Short mmCIF file of C-alpha atoms in Angstrom, two decimals:
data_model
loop_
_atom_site.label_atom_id
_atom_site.label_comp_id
_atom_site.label_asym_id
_atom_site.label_seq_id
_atom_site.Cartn_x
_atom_site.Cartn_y
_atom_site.Cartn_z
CA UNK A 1076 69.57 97.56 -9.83
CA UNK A 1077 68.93 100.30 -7.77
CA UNK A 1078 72.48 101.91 -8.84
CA UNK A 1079 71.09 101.83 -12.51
CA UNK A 1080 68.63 103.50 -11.27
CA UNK A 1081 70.64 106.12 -9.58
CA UNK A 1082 73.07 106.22 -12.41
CA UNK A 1083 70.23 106.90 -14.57
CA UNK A 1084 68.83 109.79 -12.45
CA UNK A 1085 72.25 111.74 -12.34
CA UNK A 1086 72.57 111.69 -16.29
CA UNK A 1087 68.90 112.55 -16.36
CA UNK A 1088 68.76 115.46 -14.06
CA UNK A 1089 71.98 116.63 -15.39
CA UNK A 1090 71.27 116.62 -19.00
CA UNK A 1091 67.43 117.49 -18.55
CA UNK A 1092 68.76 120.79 -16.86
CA UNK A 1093 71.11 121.51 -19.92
CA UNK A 1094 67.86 120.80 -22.39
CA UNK A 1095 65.72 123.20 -20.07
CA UNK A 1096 68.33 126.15 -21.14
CA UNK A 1097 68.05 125.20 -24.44
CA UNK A 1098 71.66 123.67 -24.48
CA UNK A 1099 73.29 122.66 -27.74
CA UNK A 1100 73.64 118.61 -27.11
CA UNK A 1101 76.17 118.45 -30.01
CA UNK A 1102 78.87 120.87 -27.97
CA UNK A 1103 78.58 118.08 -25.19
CA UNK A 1104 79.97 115.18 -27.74
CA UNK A 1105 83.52 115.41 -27.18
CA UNK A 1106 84.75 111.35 -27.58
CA UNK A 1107 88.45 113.00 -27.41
CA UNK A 1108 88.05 114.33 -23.92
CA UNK A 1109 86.34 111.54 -22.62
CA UNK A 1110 89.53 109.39 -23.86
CA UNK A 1111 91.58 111.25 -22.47
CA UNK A 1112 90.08 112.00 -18.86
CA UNK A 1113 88.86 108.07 -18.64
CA UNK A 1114 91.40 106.46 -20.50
CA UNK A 1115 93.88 108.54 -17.87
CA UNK A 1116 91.71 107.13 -14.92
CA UNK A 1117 91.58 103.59 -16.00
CA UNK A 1118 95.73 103.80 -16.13
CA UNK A 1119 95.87 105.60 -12.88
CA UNK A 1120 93.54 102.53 -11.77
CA UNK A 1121 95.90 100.16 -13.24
CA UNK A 1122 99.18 101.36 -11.95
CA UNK A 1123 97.99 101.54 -8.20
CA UNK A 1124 95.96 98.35 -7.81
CA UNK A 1125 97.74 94.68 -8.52
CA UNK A 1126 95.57 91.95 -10.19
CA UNK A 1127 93.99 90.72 -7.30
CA UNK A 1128 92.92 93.80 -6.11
CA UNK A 1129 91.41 94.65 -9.52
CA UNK A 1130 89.70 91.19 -9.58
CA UNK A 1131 88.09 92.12 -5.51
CA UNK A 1132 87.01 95.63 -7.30
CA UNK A 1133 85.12 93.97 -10.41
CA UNK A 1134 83.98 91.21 -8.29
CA UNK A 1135 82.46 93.79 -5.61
CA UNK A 1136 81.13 95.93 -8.71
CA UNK A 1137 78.96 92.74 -10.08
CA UNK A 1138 77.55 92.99 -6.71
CA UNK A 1139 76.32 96.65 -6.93
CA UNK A 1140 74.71 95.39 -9.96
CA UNK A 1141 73.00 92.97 -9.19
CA UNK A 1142 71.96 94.93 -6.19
CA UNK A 1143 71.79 91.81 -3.66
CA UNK A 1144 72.23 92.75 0.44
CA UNK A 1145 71.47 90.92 3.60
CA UNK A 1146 68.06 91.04 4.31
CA UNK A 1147 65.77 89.50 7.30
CA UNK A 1148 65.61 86.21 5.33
CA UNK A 1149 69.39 85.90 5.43
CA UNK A 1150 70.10 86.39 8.61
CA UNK A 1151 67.36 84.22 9.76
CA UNK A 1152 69.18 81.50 7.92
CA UNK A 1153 72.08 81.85 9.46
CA UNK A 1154 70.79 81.95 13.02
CA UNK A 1155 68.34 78.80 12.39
CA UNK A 1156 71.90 77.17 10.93
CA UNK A 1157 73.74 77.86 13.78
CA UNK A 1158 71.16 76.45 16.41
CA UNK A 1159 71.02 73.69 14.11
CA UNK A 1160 74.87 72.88 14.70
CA UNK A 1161 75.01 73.82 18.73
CA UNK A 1162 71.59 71.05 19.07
CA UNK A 1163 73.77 68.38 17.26
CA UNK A 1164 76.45 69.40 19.67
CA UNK A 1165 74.40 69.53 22.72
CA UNK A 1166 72.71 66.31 21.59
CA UNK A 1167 75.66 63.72 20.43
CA UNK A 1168 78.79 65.48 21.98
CA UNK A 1169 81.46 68.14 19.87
CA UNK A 1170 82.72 65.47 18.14
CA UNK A 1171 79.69 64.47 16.05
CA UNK A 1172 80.22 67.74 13.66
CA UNK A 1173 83.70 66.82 12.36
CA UNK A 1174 82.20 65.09 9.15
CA UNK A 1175 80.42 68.29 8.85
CA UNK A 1176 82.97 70.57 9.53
CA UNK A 1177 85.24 69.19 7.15
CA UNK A 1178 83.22 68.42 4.05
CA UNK A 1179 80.54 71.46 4.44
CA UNK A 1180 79.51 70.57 0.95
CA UNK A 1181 78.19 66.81 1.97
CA UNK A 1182 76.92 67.93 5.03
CA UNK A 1183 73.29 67.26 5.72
CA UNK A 1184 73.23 70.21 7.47
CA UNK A 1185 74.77 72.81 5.24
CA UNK A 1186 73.07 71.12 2.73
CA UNK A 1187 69.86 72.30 4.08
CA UNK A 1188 71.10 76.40 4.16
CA UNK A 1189 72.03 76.82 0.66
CA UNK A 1190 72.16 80.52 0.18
CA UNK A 1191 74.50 80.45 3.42
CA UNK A 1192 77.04 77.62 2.48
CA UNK A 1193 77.39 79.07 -0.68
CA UNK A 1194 79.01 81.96 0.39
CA UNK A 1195 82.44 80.54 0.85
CA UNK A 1196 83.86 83.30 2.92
CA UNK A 1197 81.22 82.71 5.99
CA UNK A 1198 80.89 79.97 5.43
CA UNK A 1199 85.16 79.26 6.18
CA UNK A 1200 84.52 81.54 8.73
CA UNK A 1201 82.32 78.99 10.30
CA UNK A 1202 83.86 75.82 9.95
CA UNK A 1203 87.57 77.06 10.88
CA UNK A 1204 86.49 78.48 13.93
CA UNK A 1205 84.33 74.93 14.91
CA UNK A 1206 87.49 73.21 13.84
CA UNK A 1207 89.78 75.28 16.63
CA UNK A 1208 87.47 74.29 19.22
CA UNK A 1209 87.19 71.15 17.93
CA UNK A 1210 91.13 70.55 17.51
CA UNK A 1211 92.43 72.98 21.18
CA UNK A 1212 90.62 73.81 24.09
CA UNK A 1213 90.47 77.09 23.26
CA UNK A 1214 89.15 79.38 26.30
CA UNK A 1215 86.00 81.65 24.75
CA UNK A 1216 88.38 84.98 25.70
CA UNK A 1217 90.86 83.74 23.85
CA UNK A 1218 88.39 82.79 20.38
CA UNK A 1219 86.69 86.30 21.18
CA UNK A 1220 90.36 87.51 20.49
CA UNK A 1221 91.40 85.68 17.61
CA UNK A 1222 87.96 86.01 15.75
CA UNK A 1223 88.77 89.40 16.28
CA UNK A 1224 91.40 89.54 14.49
CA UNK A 1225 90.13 87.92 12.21
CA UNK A 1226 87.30 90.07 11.31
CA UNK A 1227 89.90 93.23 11.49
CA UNK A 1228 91.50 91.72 8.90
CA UNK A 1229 88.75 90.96 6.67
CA UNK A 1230 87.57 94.55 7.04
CA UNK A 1231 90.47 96.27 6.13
CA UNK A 1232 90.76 93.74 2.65
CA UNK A 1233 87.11 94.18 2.13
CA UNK A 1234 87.53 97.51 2.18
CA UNK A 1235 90.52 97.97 -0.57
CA UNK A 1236 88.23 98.12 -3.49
CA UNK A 1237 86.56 101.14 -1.92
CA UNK A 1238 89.56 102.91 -0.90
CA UNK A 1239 90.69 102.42 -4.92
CA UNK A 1240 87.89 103.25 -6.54
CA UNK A 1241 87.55 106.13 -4.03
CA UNK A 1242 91.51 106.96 -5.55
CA UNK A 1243 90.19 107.24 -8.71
CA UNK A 1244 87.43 109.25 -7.75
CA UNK A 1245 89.27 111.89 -6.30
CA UNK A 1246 91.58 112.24 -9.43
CA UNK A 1247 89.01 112.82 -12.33
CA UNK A 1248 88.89 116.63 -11.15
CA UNK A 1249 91.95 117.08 -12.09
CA UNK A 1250 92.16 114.44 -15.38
CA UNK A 1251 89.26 116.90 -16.30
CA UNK A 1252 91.55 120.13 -15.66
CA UNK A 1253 94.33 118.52 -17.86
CA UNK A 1254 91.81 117.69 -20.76
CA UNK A 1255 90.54 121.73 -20.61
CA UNK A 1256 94.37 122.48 -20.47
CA UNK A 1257 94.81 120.72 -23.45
CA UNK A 1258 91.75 121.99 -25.21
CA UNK A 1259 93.43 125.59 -24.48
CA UNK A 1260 96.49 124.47 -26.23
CA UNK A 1261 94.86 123.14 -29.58
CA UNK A 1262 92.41 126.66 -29.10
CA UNK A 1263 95.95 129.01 -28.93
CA UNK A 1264 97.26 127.12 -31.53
CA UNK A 1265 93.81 128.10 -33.80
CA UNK A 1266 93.80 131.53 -32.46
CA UNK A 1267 93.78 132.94 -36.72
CA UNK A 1268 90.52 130.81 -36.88
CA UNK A 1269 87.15 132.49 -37.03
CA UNK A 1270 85.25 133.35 -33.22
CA UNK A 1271 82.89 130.52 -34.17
CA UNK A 1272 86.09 127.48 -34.64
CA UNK A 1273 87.42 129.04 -31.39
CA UNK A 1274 84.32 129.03 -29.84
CA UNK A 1275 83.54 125.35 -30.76
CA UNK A 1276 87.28 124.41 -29.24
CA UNK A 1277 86.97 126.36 -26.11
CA UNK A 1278 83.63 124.72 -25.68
CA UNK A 1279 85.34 121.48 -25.80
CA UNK A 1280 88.15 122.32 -23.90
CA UNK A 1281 85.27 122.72 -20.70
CA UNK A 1282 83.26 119.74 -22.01
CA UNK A 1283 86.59 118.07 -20.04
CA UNK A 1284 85.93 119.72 -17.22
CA UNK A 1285 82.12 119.17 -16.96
CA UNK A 1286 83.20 115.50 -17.62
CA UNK A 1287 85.91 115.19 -14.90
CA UNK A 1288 83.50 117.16 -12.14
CA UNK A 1289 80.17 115.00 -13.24
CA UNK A 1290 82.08 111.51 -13.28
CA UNK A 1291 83.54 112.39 -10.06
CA UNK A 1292 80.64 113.10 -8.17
CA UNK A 1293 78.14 111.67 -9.81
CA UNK A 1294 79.45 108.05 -10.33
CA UNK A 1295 82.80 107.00 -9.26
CA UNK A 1296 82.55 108.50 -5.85
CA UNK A 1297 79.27 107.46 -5.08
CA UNK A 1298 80.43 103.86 -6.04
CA UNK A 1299 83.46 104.18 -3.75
CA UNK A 1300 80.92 105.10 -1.07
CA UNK A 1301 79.03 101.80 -2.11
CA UNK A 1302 81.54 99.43 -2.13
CA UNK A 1303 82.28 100.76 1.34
CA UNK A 1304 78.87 100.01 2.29
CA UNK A 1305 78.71 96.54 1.07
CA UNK A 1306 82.64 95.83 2.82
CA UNK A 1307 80.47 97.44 6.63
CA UNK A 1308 77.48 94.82 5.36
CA UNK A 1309 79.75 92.02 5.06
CA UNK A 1310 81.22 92.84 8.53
CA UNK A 1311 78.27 92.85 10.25
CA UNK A 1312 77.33 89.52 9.30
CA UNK A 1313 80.71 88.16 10.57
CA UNK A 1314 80.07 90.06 13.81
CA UNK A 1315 76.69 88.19 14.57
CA UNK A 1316 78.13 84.69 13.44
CA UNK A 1317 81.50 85.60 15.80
CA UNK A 1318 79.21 86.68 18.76
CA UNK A 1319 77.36 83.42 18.48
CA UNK A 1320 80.52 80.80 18.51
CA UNK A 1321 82.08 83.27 20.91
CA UNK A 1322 78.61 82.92 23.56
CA UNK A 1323 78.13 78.94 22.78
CA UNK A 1324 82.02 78.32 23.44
CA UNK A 1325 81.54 80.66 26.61
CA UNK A 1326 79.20 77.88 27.50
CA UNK A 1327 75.34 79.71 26.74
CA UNK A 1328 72.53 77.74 25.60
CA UNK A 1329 71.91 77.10 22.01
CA UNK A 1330 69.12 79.79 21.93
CA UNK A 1331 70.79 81.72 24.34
CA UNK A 1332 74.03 82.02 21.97
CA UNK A 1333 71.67 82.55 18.74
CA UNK A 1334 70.10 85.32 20.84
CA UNK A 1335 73.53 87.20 21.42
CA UNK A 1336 73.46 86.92 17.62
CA UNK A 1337 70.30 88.56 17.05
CA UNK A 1338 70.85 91.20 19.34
CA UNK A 1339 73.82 92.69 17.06
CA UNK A 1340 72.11 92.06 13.61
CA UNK A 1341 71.32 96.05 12.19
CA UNK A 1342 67.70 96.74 13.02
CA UNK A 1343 66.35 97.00 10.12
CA UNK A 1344 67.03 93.72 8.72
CA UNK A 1345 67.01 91.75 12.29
CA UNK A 1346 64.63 89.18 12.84
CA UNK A 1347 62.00 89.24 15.37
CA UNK A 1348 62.25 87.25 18.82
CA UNK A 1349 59.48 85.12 17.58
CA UNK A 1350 60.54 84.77 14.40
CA UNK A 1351 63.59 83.24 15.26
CA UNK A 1352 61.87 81.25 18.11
CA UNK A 1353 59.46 79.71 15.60
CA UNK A 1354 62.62 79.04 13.27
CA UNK A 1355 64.48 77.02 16.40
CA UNK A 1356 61.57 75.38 16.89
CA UNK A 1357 60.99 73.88 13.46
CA UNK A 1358 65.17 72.73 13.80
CA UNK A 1359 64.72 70.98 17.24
CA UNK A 1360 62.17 68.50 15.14
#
């Protein structure tokens, strides 16, 4: 939502400026350099991204739409999860999740975290890392070094879409140059016409290059910039689940290992000590 609203701002600034000069509107209607300098992008998009890296980009584009983060309520839910899980271990032995672990979606547990278990990525993230410990007798250095990898890994693929879109970006500068080029060409070939049919083509002709510039830095690249943004948000929620499993495997407390996990939440969203106390404590009934 809040991208709409952005997107809205730049056209509205942009265009309210150009009305403020008394600009003529019609010169700005040019649906043959907009073909040309988008139609150019959306190849250029095509030819360097395969299908499942075009699915990750539309995918992580419904997100900026529907403008949904992490917030306090969401971590909260995965901390009061996790203390949920260590308890049951603490209380019945490692042993007593397996049912859980493999079948998250008939777990009573899971059950109970919706928002959480239906992310599918975490919520893997989760259950394949109980399973290890479940299956070896994995040392907690040893986790702390595979999660790590792990989340590496996940970083750099969350990250593609961004690094495309930012691809794109960075060429509609130029797809706007080749638009004015050809504007110039179609304006030389003219050059017996009237000042006032040359004018209108030359206009045109930089109509490409306002588009190129504008669409560059006014929507793509921002985008680029957000997708990168969601790909860091998505990273740090790993990091606070890994630094939980990593501290309860190292042998910590249940609250002691949800507090590691709190500690490394970003500020702004991280729930208080007594908020997550008062969470634990409503679990432990």
């Amino acid at each position: 939502m809040f991208a709409v609203i952005g997107a809205i701002v730049v056209l509205g600034c942009v265009l309210g400026g150009y009305a403020l000069e008394h600009g003529n509107f019609s010169v700005l209607l040019q649906p043959a350099e907009l073909l040309i300098i988008g139609g150019a992008a959306l190849g250029g998009f095509i030819i360097q991204a395969p299908p499942k890296i075009i699915k990750l980009v539309f995918a992580d584009i419904k997100r900026i739409l529907s403008g949904k983060t992490y917030g306090k309520a969401d971590y909260l839910e995965a901390l009061s999860l996790m203390s949920e899980i260590f308890f049951k271990i603490r209380r019945e032995g490692l042993i007593s999740i397996e049912e859980d672990v493999e079948k998250p979606k008939n777990s009573p547990i899971f059950k109970k975290y919706k928002k959480f278990s239906a992310n599918h990525g975490f919520l893997d993230f989760v259950t394949d890392t109980l399973r290890t410990v479940m299956s070896t007798s994995i040392a907690a250095h040893d986790l702390d070094a595979l999660l790590d990898a792990e989340l590496e890994a996940h970083h750099e693929e969350a990250l593609t879409p961004s690094k495309v879109i930012g691809n794109v970006a960075d060429a509609l500068p130029g797809l706007g140059i080749v638009a004015a080029v050809l504007g110039v060409v179609i304006t030389m070939g003219k050059i017996d016409e009237p000042p006032s049919v040359l004018g209108h083509h030359v206009g045109a002709a930089l109509v490409g290059t306002f588009l190129g510039v504008l669409l560059c830095y006014g929507y793509v690249g921002p985008m680029s910039k957000n997708l990168e943004a969601l790909a860091t948000e998505d990273h740090q929620y790993l990091m606070m689940l890994k630094v939980i499993l990593v501290a309860f495997v190292r042998g910590e407390a249940p609250q002691v290992a949800v507090e590691f996990g709190r500690r490394v939440i970003p500020h702004q969203v991280r729930p208080s000590f007594a908020e997550v106390e008062t969470a634990i404590s409503k679990v432990k009934k």
